[in-house]
Amino acid sequence: MTLAFSDESDEEIARIMKRYPTRLAALIPTLWVAQHEFGTVTREVMELVATRLDLPTAKVITTATFYTMFNKKPVGRFHVQVCKNISCYLRRSDDVTAALKDAIGVGPGETTADGLFTLSEVECLAACGRAPAVQVNKTYHEWATPEGMRQLVADLRASVNAAPMPPPEAHDG
Amino acid sequence: MAEVKTYNYLLRQDDGKDYRELGEYRAAGGYKAVLKAVRLGPDAVIAEMKKASVRGRGGAGFPAGIKWGFVPKETDKPKYLVVNADEGEPGTFKDNYFLSHDPHRLIEGCIICSMALGIETCYIYIRGEFFEQIDTVTRAIEQCYEAGILGESVMRTDQKLDVYVHPGAGAYICGEETALLESLEGKPGQPRLKPPFPAVVGAFGCPTVINNVETLATVPLIVEHGADWFVGLGVERDGGSRICGVSGHVNNPGLFEVGVGANMRDIIYELAGGVSEGREIKAVIPGGSSCPVLTKDEIDVPLTVEGLKEVDSMLGTCGIIVIAEGTCVVKCLQRISHFYAHESCGQCTPCREGTGWVARIIDNIEAGRAKMSDLDLLLDVADSIGGNTICALGDAAELPVLSFVSKFREDFAEHIRQGCCPFDDQPLPRH
Ligand SMILES: Cc1cc2nc3c(=O)[nH]c(=O)nc-3n(C[C@H](O)[C@H](O)[C@H](O)COP(=O)(O)O)c2cc1C
Ligand code: FES
């Protein structure tokens, strides 16, 4: 089956294009629409975006690969991201990472075999005054503690057991 | 120790109101400054901005009124306002406040700026990680269109203004204003050579004002209360109140609105509750991670652009990071240096290669694998980055290294002598 945008995404992209004087400027917001719909920005997705915006595929690849938030490979349903930068480090973010590693069962940069969790260490999330900061999908968890994070992982696991799998990205951690 | 005066002109988090709602924002006097700006007219607004001497709050401290004055009046090209909401400098978390809790303050500032400079399109570039903030600002913009505050006729004037949110996608470098423009145009965030400056050749090749979120948030206050009032909150040539963020080893971290010129030491002890576990201060980074570190004897300074220059550091974003006695400063620098290595856009060789090299030498020092001569090598490599790059990320990577090593050289040397980290058995403070 060839990849295609849903009608909803297609309309969203049409709206986005109206905001800018060039088609290229619509690229990053359109890549977000694509990632939202397909979960990852693979080569195939980049080609679809290139076609939709009428841009050379090479331009789409150059931009899509520059930005770290476009997932080139699948991430878990819960992407748990711990800030490791200075203000969080000072407030013991390493303890938080260790607890998450233990609770999730994989280390930073890895995804669990069931595809449920990816653990990452990330740079400053601009929440330094409420450090340590952790972001799970779209939601910030500030003042993170090892105990609190163990509980969060348990809660997320339980939420999945209780409910059927929603489409990717639809879950907000 | 002196009591530090705090304000709630910019920072209104404690008054229990939900300023994300247009109704609440207006009930507190919101969008009245737009009408006053209409009465004053563009030239008077620009003059007030110049007189108010608000220094850019994004880090570089350039006077906003003067920047506005650089935008050509007569041009056949469209002009743009681009808001820098990419907040990513470690230790900085103030713009997040406006985006999360007071988005209309920013939009009102955008409207006044646009009217003053004849701008009809504004993009708010928000870092990609801020999903919820993007939603909050987008909703506030929608409310404004519905209420006739944005669109074809701004508040029944003949000013047209469209405001759009443009999401980033995870790249600190896009906070640098020309990288941000590249990113807005759909390209990788690689900074441009200046000149030309964005005021003349900016977004889509057109004249463009780029301001930080907090800078624009001061604009309605300046128009409403007047430049003289604003300057009075701060000092000459560095006006107003500003939001300083205190993070790290303090008992009460957070945001505090103080007059420009408030004493940094007093802010740490009075407002931020002093150092964790009652420890002494070992080091303070005054304005975000790129600013040269200060020792405890150097922090009795006024928070002004000039005041921090006097102690060979920078005010930056006013994000104060406090490091307590007993902390390994090599580990601190390691976090900072890895950050700049990771975020270098790769365009300039000294930065691309130098930042990685610096980080590896610091890794070796921290792990006890380094020789004494590596300390000079470290300074040498760092010193070759700044000044040799297109943008200031090179300086941001260099300055922490030079200052940490020169001020805490014994700590670095002790790692090398002992062949391990001498602080490993000293835990970080608990909170
Ligand atoms: C590497 C680098 C990162 C920057 N990041 C930001 C940022 O996240 N937010 C910001 O407002 N300014 C940032 N700046 C400063 C901008 O280049 C620019 O000076 C600022 O947006 C101008 O707005 P202002 O005059 O209102 O401060 C950064 C600069 C550099 C060199
Ligand atoms: S250093 Fe972790 S949020 Fe800023």
XYZ file of C-alpha atoms and ligand atoms in Angstrom:
639
model
C 0.000 0.000 0.000
C 1.385 3.401 -0.855
C 1.486 5.993 1.859
C -1.087 8.790 1.762
C -2.182 11.623 4.029
C -5.601 11.428 5.610
C -8.090 14.077 4.483
C -7.693 15.789 7.814
C -3.914 16.013 7.481
C -4.250 17.136 3.912
C -6.487 20.027 4.909
C -4.136 20.933 7.725
C -1.237 21.084 5.259
C -3.268 23.309 2.932
C -3.873 25.682 5.846
C -0.190 25.645 6.777
C 0.897 26.502 3.238
C -1.210 29.661 3.285
C 0.827 31.059 6.158
C 4.077 31.414 4.254
C 5.302 33.141 1.105
C 7.263 30.007 0.058
C 6.398 26.296 -0.060
C 9.683 25.396 1.602
C 8.701 27.331 4.735
C 5.744 24.988 5.168
C 8.136 22.037 5.402
C 8.802 21.793 9.145
C 5.152 22.191 10.169
C 4.210 19.653 7.475
C 6.791 17.185 8.770
C 5.093 17.531 12.160
C 1.737 16.720 10.581
C 3.345 13.699 8.932
C 4.981 12.492 12.131
C 1.713 12.926 13.965
C -0.052 10.744 11.420
C 2.595 8.101 10.725
C 4.623 8.085 13.961
C 7.971 8.283 12.179
C 9.541 10.291 9.389
C 10.976 7.543 7.214
C 12.320 7.923 3.694
C 8.877 7.041 2.374
C 7.254 9.749 4.512
C 9.811 12.295 3.325
C 8.965 11.432 -0.282
C 5.277 11.858 0.434
C 5.923 15.271 1.996
C 8.087 16.269 -0.989
C 5.299 15.369 -3.372
C 2.651 17.141 -1.320
C 4.650 20.372 -1.080
C 6.093 20.052 -4.570
C 9.671 20.229 -3.266
C 12.751 18.228 -4.299
C 13.066 15.159 -2.062
C 16.676 16.127 -1.316
C 15.509 19.363 0.340
C 13.079 17.477 2.509
C 15.749 14.975 3.543
C 18.276 17.710 4.349
C 15.851 19.431 6.687
C 14.188 16.362 8.193
C 17.541 14.832 9.146
C 18.842 18.041 10.739
C 16.164 18.178 13.431
C 16.350 15.666 16.268
C 12.640 15.591 17.036
C 11.726 13.969 13.733
C 11.896 10.261 14.501
C 13.790 8.418 11.822
C 13.163 5.124 13.588
C 10.220 4.082 15.713
C 10.115 5.238 19.318
C 8.134 3.609 22.074
C 4.579 4.593 22.776
C 5.915 6.440 25.801
C 9.023 8.405 25.045
C 10.533 9.161 28.443
C 13.101 11.942 28.178
C 15.219 13.024 31.124
C 17.049 16.333 31.022
C 20.714 15.773 31.818
C 21.876 19.358 31.519
C 23.486 21.464 34.233
C 20.539 22.638 36.357
C 18.923 19.219 36.329
C 22.247 17.488 36.916
C 22.756 19.641 40.028
C 19.346 18.499 41.302
C 20.338 14.851 40.830
C 18.839 14.010 37.454
C 21.267 11.074 37.271
C 19.336 9.409 40.114
C 16.128 9.915 38.131
C 17.655 8.361 35.026
C 18.915 5.394 37.051
C 15.456 4.815 38.549
C 13.817 5.036 35.118
C 16.350 2.651 33.651
C 15.549 0.220 36.409
C 11.772 0.630 36.119
C 11.625 0.518 32.332
C 14.313 -2.106 31.897
C 16.321 -0.421 29.141
C 19.024 2.231 29.147
C 19.081 5.677 27.517
C 18.750 5.472 23.741
C 16.924 2.130 23.890
C 13.358 0.935 23.382
C 11.703 -1.947 25.207
C 11.013 -5.087 23.172
C 7.239 -4.576 23.524
C 7.567 -1.111 21.985
C 6.054 0.527 25.032
C 8.920 2.666 26.311
C 11.879 4.528 24.884
C 14.250 6.116 27.399
C 16.346 9.103 26.347
C 18.579 11.650 27.969
C 17.983 15.083 26.467
C 19.296 18.633 26.750
C 17.739 21.536 28.653
C 13.933 21.539 28.532
C 13.636 25.114 29.822
C 12.202 23.927 33.112
C 15.429 24.373 35.090
C 13.717 26.034 38.056
C 11.667 22.883 38.639
C 14.489 20.459 38.092
C 14.918 17.623 37.486
C 12.688 17.795 34.434
C 11.336 14.817 32.523
C 9.172 14.905 29.403
C 6.930 11.969 28.536
C 5.603 12.449 25.014
C 4.081 15.926 25.174
C 3.849 16.333 28.924
C 6.401 17.724 31.349
C 6.947 16.130 34.746
C 8.867 18.586 36.893
C 10.508 18.164 40.298
C 11.029 14.537 39.262
C 12.128 12.078 41.951
C 13.261 8.464 41.576
C 10.179 7.244 43.504
C 7.820 9.457 41.518
C 9.221 8.222 38.224
C 8.934 4.562 39.252
C 5.295 5.236 40.062
C 4.762 7.021 36.740
C 6.145 4.073 34.779
C 3.880 1.715 36.717
C 0.877 3.978 36.029
C 1.658 4.170 32.322
C 1.948 0.385 32.136
C -1.373 0.024 33.928
C -3.061 2.534 31.600
C -2.076 0.406 28.615
C -3.355 -2.782 30.186
C -6.642 -1.040 30.909
C -7.180 0.473 27.456
C -6.680 -0.733 23.896
C -3.818 0.682 21.839
C -4.544 4.179 20.486
C -2.890 5.352 17.292
C 0.690 6.623 17.624
C 1.185 10.124 19.053
C -2.413 10.284 20.205
C -1.331 9.488 23.729
C -0.116 12.323 25.859
C 1.756 10.545 28.659
C 22.156 41.923 53.158
C 19.565 44.095 51.546
C 15.973 43.213 50.916
C 15.322 42.749 47.203
C 12.286 44.461 45.773
C 10.199 42.211 43.564
C 7.509 43.198 41.084
C 4.564 41.598 39.380
C 4.347 43.625 36.193
C 5.714 40.845 34.013
C 5.405 37.879 36.314
C 1.844 37.472 37.484
C 1.898 33.837 38.463
C 0.726 34.381 42.012
C -2.437 36.389 41.559
C -4.653 33.406 40.870
C -5.908 34.581 37.479
C -5.877 32.570 34.280
C -4.378 35.007 31.811
C -4.541 32.446 29.027
C -8.169 33.478 28.781
C -8.713 36.596 26.727
C -11.497 37.738 29.073
C -9.263 37.626 32.156
C -6.432 39.257 30.295
C -8.660 42.112 29.178
C -10.274 42.471 32.580
C -6.811 43.212 33.947
C -6.340 45.988 31.379
C -5.039 43.827 28.559
C -4.947 45.162 24.981
C -5.518 48.729 26.191
C -1.902 49.513 25.353
C -2.685 48.750 21.705
C -5.254 51.551 21.678
C -2.830 53.893 23.374
C -0.190 52.996 20.789
C -2.666 53.887 18.050
C -3.201 57.300 19.647
C 0.528 57.886 20.027
C 1.376 56.849 16.477
C 4.326 54.813 15.203
C 7.069 57.400 15.630
C 6.164 58.147 19.230
C 6.029 54.432 20.068
C 9.490 53.862 18.629
C 10.736 56.912 20.510
C 9.293 55.562 23.764
C 10.945 52.202 23.137
C 14.294 53.897 22.609
C 13.873 56.007 25.716
C 12.807 52.989 27.772
C 16.184 51.443 26.962
C 14.962 47.891 27.224
C 17.886 45.599 26.536
C 17.097 42.456 24.541
C 16.225 39.672 26.938
C 17.281 36.816 24.637
C 20.903 36.975 25.710
C 22.737 39.525 23.630
C 21.290 42.565 25.437
C 20.919 44.750 22.354
C 18.642 47.777 22.961
C 15.268 46.909 21.430
C 14.271 50.447 20.467
C 17.451 50.914 18.491
C 16.920 47.596 16.729
C 13.413 48.669 15.740
C 14.884 51.861 14.366
C 17.047 49.886 11.926
C 14.039 48.594 10.028
C 13.647 50.661 6.850
C 10.502 52.765 6.793
C 10.082 52.951 3.068
C 10.398 49.633 1.304
C 8.391 47.857 -1.351
C 8.966 44.534 0.401
C 6.799 43.107 3.151
C 8.293 43.356 6.641
C 8.162 40.650 9.273
C 8.225 40.326 13.026
C 9.710 37.046 14.228
C 9.471 36.141 17.891
C 12.273 34.074 19.324
C 10.541 31.548 21.575
C 13.166 28.862 21.113
C 14.285 29.135 24.742
C 17.025 26.551 25.083
C 20.043 28.034 26.839
C 20.589 25.780 29.892
C 19.537 27.605 33.055
C 16.931 29.679 31.199
C 13.220 29.095 31.761
C 11.532 32.500 31.747
C 9.960 32.646 28.276
C 8.264 29.374 29.125
C 6.275 31.373 31.704
C 4.715 33.706 29.114
C 4.053 30.923 26.631
C 2.414 28.774 29.295
C 0.597 31.360 31.395
C 0.465 34.789 29.787
C 0.443 34.398 25.989
C -1.672 37.498 25.374
C 1.043 39.698 26.870
C 3.317 38.479 24.108
C 0.684 38.914 21.408
C -0.068 42.445 22.613
C 3.633 43.255 22.367
C 3.679 41.825 18.849
C 0.742 43.973 17.800
C 2.303 47.184 19.102
C 5.644 46.386 17.465
C 3.940 45.563 14.172
C 1.916 48.769 14.190
C 4.991 50.844 14.925
C 6.973 49.317 12.080
C 4.290 48.709 9.466
C 4.434 44.916 9.760
C 1.507 42.738 8.678
C 2.850 39.252 9.380
C 4.348 37.886 12.566
C 5.737 34.411 13.225
C 6.224 33.103 16.740
C 8.957 30.460 16.552
C 8.406 28.109 19.499
C 10.762 25.237 20.279
C 9.334 21.874 19.299
C 9.478 20.371 22.786
C 6.922 22.965 23.959
C 3.876 21.021 22.686
C 1.573 22.370 25.381
C 2.896 25.912 25.061
C 2.366 25.745 21.284
C -1.258 24.776 21.955
C -1.664 27.549 24.517
C -0.299 30.267 22.242
C -2.249 28.930 19.255
C -5.465 29.107 21.281
C -4.713 32.640 22.415
C -4.171 33.670 18.787
C -7.484 32.076 17.804
C -9.250 34.002 20.564
C -7.739 37.208 19.188
C -8.960 36.527 15.650
C -12.455 35.843 16.987
C -12.437 39.057 19.013
C -11.194 41.216 16.134
C -7.848 41.817 17.805
C -5.978 40.141 14.955
C -6.798 39.866 11.274
C -7.852 42.325 8.611
C -8.481 45.153 11.039
C -6.753 45.106 14.394
C -9.191 46.472 16.973
C -11.077 48.422 14.293
C -7.985 50.235 13.059
C -6.692 50.101 9.509
C -3.811 47.907 10.683
C -3.846 44.355 9.295
C -1.940 41.713 11.222
C -1.629 37.946 10.976
C 0.188 36.062 13.720
C 1.248 32.444 13.242
C 2.993 29.916 15.440
C 5.921 28.193 13.772
C 7.088 25.062 15.619
C 10.760 24.165 15.891
C 11.864 20.555 15.920
C 14.698 20.120 18.401
C 17.807 22.173 17.666
C 19.233 24.643 20.192
C 21.086 26.493 17.442
C 17.763 27.725 16.060
C 17.699 30.171 18.974
C 20.452 32.071 17.196
C 18.511 34.619 15.233
C 19.763 33.880 11.729
C 19.592 30.095 12.249
C 16.038 30.717 13.384
C 15.290 32.489 10.111
C 16.767 29.599 8.134
C 14.604 27.219 10.137
C 11.529 29.383 9.578
C 12.237 29.156 5.859
C 12.281 25.350 6.071
C 16.021 24.806 6.007
C 18.498 23.303 8.475
C 19.271 25.760 11.257
C 22.636 26.991 10.090
C 23.422 30.609 10.991
C 23.988 33.210 8.299
C 26.891 35.593 8.033
C 26.099 39.097 9.283
C 25.913 41.680 7.777
C 23.420 41.950 6.275
C 21.492 42.111 9.530
C 17.936 40.760 9.707
C 16.523 44.281 10.052
C 17.475 44.757 6.406
C 17.620 41.220 4.983
C 15.759 38.838 7.287
C 12.952 36.351 6.759
C 12.370 35.547 3.082
C 14.891 38.223 2.148
C 12.769 40.966 3.686
C 13.304 43.431 6.565
C 12.672 41.595 9.819
C 12.633 42.355 13.528
C 13.610 39.441 15.753
C 12.936 39.818 19.442
C 12.871 37.542 22.406
C 9.543 36.728 24.105
C 10.313 38.671 27.277
C 11.541 41.678 25.307
C 8.175 41.897 23.526
C 6.310 41.279 26.769
C 7.740 44.528 28.153
C 6.304 46.553 25.270
C 2.687 46.885 26.511
C 4.015 48.026 29.908
C 6.222 50.664 28.333
C 3.389 52.003 26.203
C 0.901 51.915 29.059
C 3.046 53.477 31.788
C 5.566 55.417 29.707
C 9.268 55.102 29.170
C 10.190 57.223 32.197
C 8.338 54.918 34.538
C 9.962 51.898 32.940
C 13.481 53.277 33.140
C 12.833 54.102 36.770
C 12.436 50.414 37.593
C 15.925 49.753 36.302
C 19.006 51.812 35.691
C 20.127 54.259 33.062
C 20.604 52.612 29.655
C 19.257 49.290 30.998
C 15.668 49.927 31.869
C 12.809 48.117 33.473
C 12.244 45.088 35.568
C 13.238 41.687 34.295
C 12.646 38.101 35.132
C 15.559 36.285 36.596
C 15.472 32.545 37.023
C 17.425 30.869 39.777
C 18.171 27.167 39.481
C 20.568 24.608 40.891
C 21.560 24.393 44.534
C 19.170 26.813 46.187
C 16.328 26.197 48.610
C 13.723 28.079 46.614
C 14.491 27.893 42.900
C 12.193 29.690 40.480
C 11.458 32.918 38.653
C 11.660 36.341 40.282
C 10.853 39.696 38.742
C 13.336 42.295 39.970
C 14.434 45.739 38.868
C 17.380 45.701 36.495
C 20.351 46.363 38.771
C 19.227 44.230 41.721
C 22.126 42.594 43.517
C 22.787 39.013 42.419
C 23.997 37.800 45.796
C 20.877 39.165 47.487
C 18.670 37.485 44.913
C 20.297 34.141 45.648
C 20.059 34.479 49.430
C 16.885 36.520 49.855
C 14.603 35.408 47.050
C 15.937 31.977 46.198
C 16.229 31.007 49.857
C 19.984 30.572 50.056
C 22.086 27.561 49.276
C 20.848 24.004 49.738
C 21.747 22.242 52.999
C 23.155 25.543 54.263
C 26.306 25.016 52.243
C 28.570 27.748 50.968
C 28.468 28.835 47.340
C 31.202 27.376 45.213
C 30.335 28.881 41.849
C 27.589 30.820 40.095
C 26.841 30.946 36.389
C 25.025 34.266 36.067
C 23.042 34.213 32.846
C 22.647 30.808 31.253
C 25.302 28.169 30.673
C 27.343 30.135 28.131
C 28.239 32.918 30.578
C 31.634 32.759 32.291
C 31.383 31.234 35.768
C 31.918 33.368 38.888
C 33.384 32.392 42.243
C 31.596 33.188 45.495
C 33.691 36.331 45.878
C 32.516 37.738 42.564
C 28.743 37.622 42.927
C 28.160 40.881 44.764
C 27.203 42.571 41.493
C 24.209 44.446 40.075
C 22.259 42.488 37.478
C 22.817 44.774 34.525
C 24.449 44.151 31.179
C 27.342 46.398 32.261
C 27.521 45.062 35.818
C 28.315 41.544 34.657
C 30.822 42.837 32.125
C 32.725 44.409 35.024
C 33.418 40.923 36.395
C 34.289 39.573 32.936
C 31.050 37.666 32.581
C 27.704 38.303 30.916
C 24.138 38.928 32.010
C 22.884 36.704 29.190
C 19.335 35.569 29.873
C 19.522 36.287 33.598
C 19.295 32.571 34.341
C 21.375 32.209 37.509
C 22.743 28.717 38.167
C 24.020 28.176 41.705
C 26.613 25.497 42.442
C 27.208 24.562 46.097
C 30.458 23.786 47.853
C 31.331 20.092 47.551
C 30.252 19.893 43.901
C 32.683 18.729 41.225
C 33.012 21.594 38.793
C 34.659 19.318 36.236
C 31.423 17.339 36.065
C 29.477 20.597 35.685
C 31.653 21.763 32.822
C 31.387 18.299 31.284
C 27.597 18.669 31.015
C 27.932 22.122 29.532
C 30.621 21.189 27.025
C 28.824 18.090 25.817
C 25.779 20.255 25.257
C 27.605 22.688 22.966
C 29.310 19.813 21.134
C 25.926 18.203 20.550
C 24.306 21.436 19.420
C 27.036 22.721 17.097
C 25.391 22.914 13.680
C 28.531 21.642 11.978
C 28.902 24.518 9.575
C 32.210 25.979 10.859
C 35.191 23.678 11.328
C 36.593 25.276 14.532
C 33.241 24.804 16.273
C 32.317 21.409 14.810
C 35.712 19.866 15.621
C 36.688 22.004 18.605
C 33.546 21.475 20.688
C 33.846 17.692 20.406
C 37.538 17.770 21.202
C 36.941 19.939 24.271
C 34.263 17.560 25.533
C 36.567 14.550 25.089
C 39.425 16.179 26.996
C 37.064 17.027 29.857
C 35.810 13.417 29.835
C 39.411 12.289 30.204
C 40.078 14.688 33.063
C 36.929 13.651 34.903
C 37.758 9.946 34.426
C 41.302 10.468 35.679
C 42.828 9.551 32.332
C 44.405 12.926 31.568
C 47.936 14.326 31.800
C 48.747 17.722 33.300
C 49.570 19.008 29.814
C 45.978 18.274 28.781
C 44.859 21.275 30.817
C 46.747 23.635 28.563
C 45.634 21.685 25.521
C 42.052 22.143 26.720
C 42.497 25.906 27.023
C 44.234 26.017 23.688
C 41.531 24.116 21.808
C 38.748 26.097 23.480
C 40.511 29.355 22.717
C 40.650 28.512 19.031
C 36.848 28.219 18.695
C 35.449 31.616 19.666
C 35.878 34.424 17.180
C 36.484 31.976 14.341
C 32.900 31.030 13.658
C 29.885 32.468 11.879
C 27.761 32.659 15.007
C 28.262 33.083 18.737
C 27.772 29.405 19.596
C 31.537 29.187 19.279
C 31.979 31.782 22.022
C 29.276 30.118 24.085
C 31.263 26.889 23.968
C 34.580 28.552 24.701
C 33.811 30.936 27.570
C 32.677 28.348 30.133
C 35.828 26.298 29.528
C 38.207 29.224 29.926
C 36.473 30.513 33.037
C 35.989 27.150 34.782
C 39.594 26.127 34.227
C 41.094 29.473 35.209
C 38.972 29.861 38.347
C 39.022 26.239 39.507
C 42.327 25.045 38.102
C 43.198 23.202 41.329
C 40.055 21.061 41.007
C 41.012 20.062 37.485
C 44.630 19.395 38.484
C 43.546 17.276 41.441
C 41.597 14.964 39.128
C 44.758 14.476 37.116
C 47.018 13.971 40.137
C 44.707 11.469 41.810
C 43.765 9.703 38.575
C 40.089 9.853 39.553
C 37.364 12.295 40.564
C 38.150 13.538 44.081
C 34.491 14.430 44.596
C 33.059 10.995 43.975
C 32.374 10.383 47.666
C 30.764 13.806 48.145
C 27.072 13.585 47.291
C 25.224 16.455 45.644
C 22.828 18.222 48.012
C 19.468 16.571 48.564
C 16.281 18.571 48.300
C 23.771 29.882 20.088
C 22.746 30.920 20.383
C 21.508 30.554 20.899
C 20.537 31.507 21.172
N 19.335 31.104 21.691
C 18.371 32.034 21.926
C 17.092 31.631 22.428
O 16.829 30.447 22.656
N 16.158 32.599 22.634
C 16.407 33.923 22.375
O 15.531 34.747 22.552
N 17.608 34.323 21.911
C 18.590 33.410 21.675
N 19.793 33.827 21.171
C 19.978 35.271 20.887
C 19.437 35.625 19.509
O 20.440 35.395 18.531
C 19.030 37.098 19.411
O 20.033 37.885 19.948
C 17.732 37.416 20.125
O 16.708 36.584 19.697
C 17.336 38.850 19.853
O 16.211 39.207 20.614
P 16.326 40.288 21.776
O 17.142 41.425 21.238
O 14.934 40.664 22.083
O 17.020 39.624 22.912
C 20.801 32.867 20.918
C 22.044 33.238 20.408
C 23.009 32.282 20.151
C 24.334 32.713 19.612
S 18.797 22.112 32.663
Fe 17.197 20.658 32.764
S 15.489 21.833 32.194
Fe 17.121 23.237 31.970
